[in-house]
Amino acid sequence: MDYDISAYGDQRPDYDSMGWALRHDEEEASAFLADLAPGGRALELGVGTGRVAFPLARRGLTVVGIEGSRSMAEQLERKISDVTVEVLIGDFADVQAEGAFDLVYCISETFFLLPSQESQLRCLHNAAARLTKGGRVVVQAIVPDHDLFCSTQSTLTRQVNEQGAIIAARRHNRAEQRVDVQNIVFGSKDPAYYPMHYRYVWPSELDLMAKLAGLALASRTGGWRAEPYTASGGYVAVYEKN
Ligand SMILES: C[S@@+](CC[C@H](N)C(=O)[O-])C[C@H]1O[C@@H](n2cnc3c(N)ncnc32)[C@H](O)[C@@H]1O
């Protein structure tokens, strides 16, 4: 399948109302990120509709976002807000945002949307190059659930209720750590389709790629409230520039 940086966003014109797909962690995320760079400059990789970028800007940071989908960027720009978030259109593995940043962050497993180890490594090099001395890179990701990926294909019932159901059909390439997913939302209308393609990484691979980019792991917690890291589910990793 050809890689297209705009595909994910272009297929989600209703991103903010996809309650089932969102994390609803804007306040915790922005509080955690703001503490790492009080009053500083932050760069979000895959900023989307600004779900976390706006609350972060409201906490006094200057926030710039990189976004591959014009449709997503337009959803962000349409938002009426007391703060501004500048958006740069392009691939966050490569776009060189101007100026130095105290914080570069990539949340909601967006890092996994980069299609190959090579692009993920390039992204971390690019992030490190944007940082001030002592600056940090934050990645929110998950420890892949090995049980889900033990076969080459699977389905997952994400949600079921009286009104309908949300089913994810998945195909897995174990050698490349790549998963193609079609999320299908059944309800009163015609089914809606939300495809996604990602390359997952284990925490150890992420740490190694970060190290190769000159970034050392400072902490890995189970979430934004510094919950203990349990090597399952989600985590937040903080890297510092060497
Ligand atoms: C899962 S959404 C997360 C959006 C936002 N960070 C949030 O937490 O709500 C991923 C976003 O990254 C964008 N994206 C994916 N790959 C990208 C790439 N290579 N370069 C730039 N943006 C990308 C998508 O268009 C989408 O807006």
Coordinates of C-alpha atoms and ligand atoms in Angstrom, one line a residue:
M1 CA 0.0 0.0 0.0
D2 CA 1.4 3.4 -1.0
Y3 CA 2.1 5.7 1.9
D4 CA 0.3 9.0 1.9
I5 CA 0.8 11.5 4.8
S6 CA -2.5 13.1 4.2
A7 CA -4.6 10.0 4.1
Y8 CA -5.3 9.5 7.8
G9 CA -6.5 13.1 8.3
D10 CA -8.4 13.4 5.0
Q11 CA -10.5 10.3 5.9
R12 CA -11.6 11.9 9.2
P13 CA -13.5 15.1 8.4
D14 CA -15.3 14.6 11.7
Y15 CA -12.2 13.8 13.8
D16 CA -13.4 15.7 16.9
S17 CA -16.7 13.9 17.1
M18 CA -15.1 10.4 16.8
G19 CA -15.5 9.9 20.6
W20 CA -14.7 6.2 20.3
A21 CA -11.3 6.9 18.7
L22 CA -10.1 9.8 20.9
R23 CA -8.3 9.6 24.2
H24 CA -10.1 12.5 26.1
D25 CA -6.8 13.3 27.9
E26 CA -6.4 16.9 26.8
E27 CA -6.1 18.4 30.3
E28 CA -3.7 15.8 31.7
A29 CA -1.6 15.9 28.6
S30 CA -1.3 19.6 28.4
A31 CA -0.5 19.9 32.1
F32 CA 2.3 17.3 31.8
L33 CA 3.7 18.9 28.7
A34 CA 3.5 22.5 30.1
D35 CA 5.5 21.4 33.2
L36 CA 8.4 20.3 30.9
A37 CA 8.7 23.7 29.2
P38 CA 7.0 26.4 31.2
G39 CA 6.4 29.4 28.9
G40 CA 8.5 27.8 26.2
R41 CA 8.2 26.9 22.6
A42 CA 6.6 23.5 21.7
L43 CA 6.3 21.6 18.4
E44 CA 3.6 19.0 18.0
L45 CA 4.2 16.3 15.3
G46 CA 0.8 15.4 13.7
V47 CA -1.1 18.2 15.4
G48 CA -4.5 17.2 13.9
T49 CA -7.3 19.5 15.0
G50 CA -5.3 20.9 17.9
R51 CA -7.0 18.8 20.4
V52 CA -4.0 19.1 22.8
A53 CA -2.2 22.0 21.1
F54 CA -4.9 24.6 22.1
P55 CA -5.0 23.6 25.8
L56 CA -1.2 23.7 25.8
A57 CA -1.1 27.1 24.3
R58 CA -3.6 28.2 26.9
R59 CA -1.1 27.2 29.5
G60 CA 1.3 29.8 28.2
L61 CA 3.4 28.0 25.6
T62 CA 3.9 29.0 22.0
V63 CA 2.7 26.0 20.0
V64 CA 3.6 25.2 16.4
G65 CA 2.1 22.0 14.8
I66 CA 3.1 20.0 11.8
E67 CA 0.2 18.3 9.9
G68 CA 0.2 16.2 6.8
S69 CA -3.5 16.6 6.0
R70 CA -4.9 20.0 4.9
S71 CA -8.4 18.8 5.9
M72 CA -7.2 18.3 9.5
A73 CA -5.3 21.7 9.4
E74 CA -8.5 23.4 8.2
Q75 CA -10.5 21.8 11.1
L76 CA -7.8 23.3 13.5
E77 CA -7.9 26.7 11.8
R78 CA -11.7 26.9 11.9
K79 CA -11.6 26.7 15.7
I80 CA -12.3 30.0 17.4
S81 CA -9.9 30.2 20.3
D82 CA -8.3 32.8 22.6
V83 CA -4.9 31.4 21.6
T84 CA -3.3 30.6 18.3
V85 CA -1.5 27.5 17.1
E86 CA 0.6 27.9 13.9
V87 CA 0.3 24.9 11.5
L88 CA 3.0 23.8 9.0
I89 CA 1.8 21.4 6.3
G90 CA 4.1 18.5 5.5
D91 CA 5.6 15.3 6.7
F92 CA 6.7 15.6 10.3
A93 CA 9.6 13.2 9.7
D94 CA 11.1 15.9 7.4
V95 CA 9.6 19.3 8.0
Q96 CA 12.2 21.6 9.6
A97 CA 10.3 24.0 11.7
E98 CA 12.1 27.3 12.1
G99 CA 13.6 28.3 15.4
A100 CA 14.5 26.2 18.4
F101 CA 11.9 24.4 20.6
D102 CA 12.1 23.4 24.3
L103 CA 9.7 20.6 23.6
V104 CA 8.8 18.4 20.6
Y105 CA 5.9 16.0 21.3
C106 CA 4.1 13.3 19.4
I107 CA 1.0 11.8 21.1
S108 CA -1.9 9.4 20.5
E109 CA 0.4 6.8 18.9
T110 CA 0.9 9.2 16.0
F111 CA 4.5 8.2 15.8
F112 CA 3.3 4.7 14.7
L113 CA 1.7 6.3 11.6
L114 CA 5.2 6.7 10.1
P115 CA 5.4 3.7 7.8
S116 CA 8.9 2.4 8.3
Q117 CA 11.8 2.2 10.7
E118 CA 13.7 4.5 8.4
S119 CA 11.1 7.2 8.5
Q120 CA 10.7 6.8 12.3
L121 CA 14.4 7.2 12.8
R122 CA 14.5 10.2 10.5
C123 CA 11.7 11.7 12.5
L124 CA 13.6 11.4 15.8
H125 CA 16.7 12.9 14.2
N126 CA 14.6 15.8 12.9
A127 CA 13.0 16.2 16.4
A128 CA 16.4 16.2 18.1
A129 CA 17.7 18.8 15.7
R130 CA 14.9 21.2 16.5
L131 CA 15.6 21.2 20.3
T132 CA 17.2 23.8 22.5
K133 CA 20.0 22.5 24.8
G134 CA 18.2 20.5 27.5
G135 CA 15.1 20.3 25.4
R136 CA 12.9 17.2 25.5
V137 CA 11.0 14.9 23.1
V138 CA 7.9 13.3 24.4
V139 CA 6.3 10.3 22.8
Q140 CA 2.9 8.9 23.9
A141 CA 2.6 5.3 22.6
I142 CA 1.4 1.8 23.5
V143 CA 3.2 -1.4 24.2
P144 CA 1.9 -3.5 21.3
D145 CA -0.5 -6.2 22.5
H146 CA 1.2 -9.3 21.2
D147 CA -1.9 -11.5 21.6
L148 CA -3.8 -9.3 19.1
F149 CA -1.0 -9.8 16.5
C150 CA -0.3 -13.5 16.8
S151 CA -2.1 -14.2 13.6
T152 CA -1.9 -12.3 10.3
Q153 CA -5.5 -11.2 10.5
S154 CA -8.0 -10.5 13.2
T155 CA -11.1 -8.6 14.1
L156 CA -11.8 -6.6 17.2
T157 CA -15.2 -5.4 18.5
R158 CA -14.4 -1.9 19.6
Q159 CA -17.9 -1.0 20.7
V160 CA -21.3 -2.5 20.7
N161 CA -24.6 -1.1 21.9
E162 CA -28.3 -0.8 20.9
Q163 CA -27.6 1.7 18.2
G164 CA -24.8 -0.2 16.4
A165 CA -21.3 -1.5 16.6
I166 CA -17.7 -0.5 15.7
I167 CA -15.6 -3.3 14.3
A168 CA -11.9 -3.2 13.4
A169 CA -10.6 -5.6 10.7
R170 CA -6.9 -6.0 10.8
R171 CA -4.1 -7.5 8.7
H172 CA -0.7 -7.9 10.3
N173 CA 2.7 -8.1 8.7
R174 CA 4.8 -9.5 11.5
A175 CA 8.2 -9.0 9.8
E176 CA 7.6 -5.4 9.1
Q177 CA 5.6 -4.7 12.3
R178 CA 3.0 -3.2 10.1
V179 CA -0.8 -3.4 10.6
D180 CA -3.5 -2.3 8.2
V181 CA -6.8 -1.6 10.0
Q182 CA -10.3 -0.8 8.7
N183 CA -12.5 0.6 11.4
I184 CA -16.1 0.1 10.4
V185 CA -18.8 2.0 12.2
F186 CA -22.3 0.5 11.9
G187 CA -25.3 2.5 13.0
S188 CA -28.6 3.9 11.7
K189 CA -26.9 5.2 8.5
D190 CA -24.6 3.5 5.9
P191 CA -21.5 2.1 7.5
A192 CA -18.6 4.6 7.8
Y193 CA -15.0 3.5 7.2
Y194 CA -11.9 4.8 9.0
P195 CA -8.8 3.1 7.6
M196 CA -5.5 3.3 9.3
H197 CA -2.0 1.9 8.6
Y198 CA 0.7 1.8 11.1
R199 CA 4.1 0.5 12.0
Y200 CA 4.3 -0.3 15.7
V201 CA 7.5 -0.3 17.7
W202 CA 8.4 -2.0 21.0
P203 CA 9.6 0.4 23.7
S204 CA 13.1 -1.0 23.4
E205 CA 13.2 -0.2 19.7
L206 CA 11.9 3.3 20.4
D207 CA 14.6 3.9 23.0
L208 CA 17.3 2.6 20.6
M209 CA 16.1 4.8 17.7
A210 CA 16.0 7.8 20.1
K211 CA 19.6 6.9 21.2
L212 CA 20.8 6.9 17.6
A213 CA 19.2 10.3 17.3
G214 CA 21.2 11.6 20.3
L215 CA 18.2 11.4 22.7
A216 CA 18.5 9.6 26.1
L217 CA 15.5 8.2 27.9
A218 CA 14.7 10.4 31.0
S219 CA 11.5 8.7 32.1
R220 CA 8.8 6.3 31.0
T221 CA 5.6 6.4 32.9
G222 CA 2.2 4.7 32.5
G223 CA 0.5 8.0 31.6
W224 CA 0.3 11.8 32.0
R225 CA -0.2 11.5 35.8
A226 CA 3.1 9.7 36.2
E227 CA 1.3 6.4 36.8
P228 CA 3.7 3.5 37.1
Y229 CA 4.9 2.0 33.8
T230 CA 3.7 -1.6 33.7
A231 CA 5.0 -2.7 30.3
S232 CA 1.5 -3.1 29.0
G233 CA -1.1 -0.6 27.7
G234 CA -0.1 3.0 27.1
Y235 CA 2.9 4.9 28.2
V236 CA 4.6 8.3 28.0
A237 CA 8.3 8.4 27.3
V238 CA 10.4 11.5 27.8
Y239 CA 13.8 11.8 26.0
E240 CA 16.5 14.5 26.6
K241 CA 19.0 15.7 24.1
N242 CA 22.5 14.5 25.0
Ligands
LIG1 C1 -4.0 10.1 15.6 S1 -4.1 11.7 14.9 C2 -3.6 12.7 16.3 C3 -3.9 14.1 16.2 C4 -3.6 14.9 17.5 N1 -2.1 14.8 17.8 C5 -4.4 14.4 18.6 O1 -3.8 13.9 19.6 O2 -5.6 14.5 18.6 C6 -2.6 11.7 13.9 C7 -2.5 13.0 13.1 O3 -1.2 13.0 12.5 C8 -1.3 13.3 11.1 N2 -0.2 12.6 10.4 C9 0.0 11.3 10.2 N3 1.1 11.0 9.6 C10 1.7 12.3 9.4 C11 3.0 12.7 8.8 N4 3.8 11.8 8.3 N5 3.3 14.0 8.8 C12 2.4 14.9 9.2 N6 1.2 14.6 9.8 C13 0.9 13.3 9.9 C14 -2.7 12.9 10.7 O4 -3.2 13.6 9.6 C15 -3.5 13.2 12.0 O5 -3.9 14.5 12.0

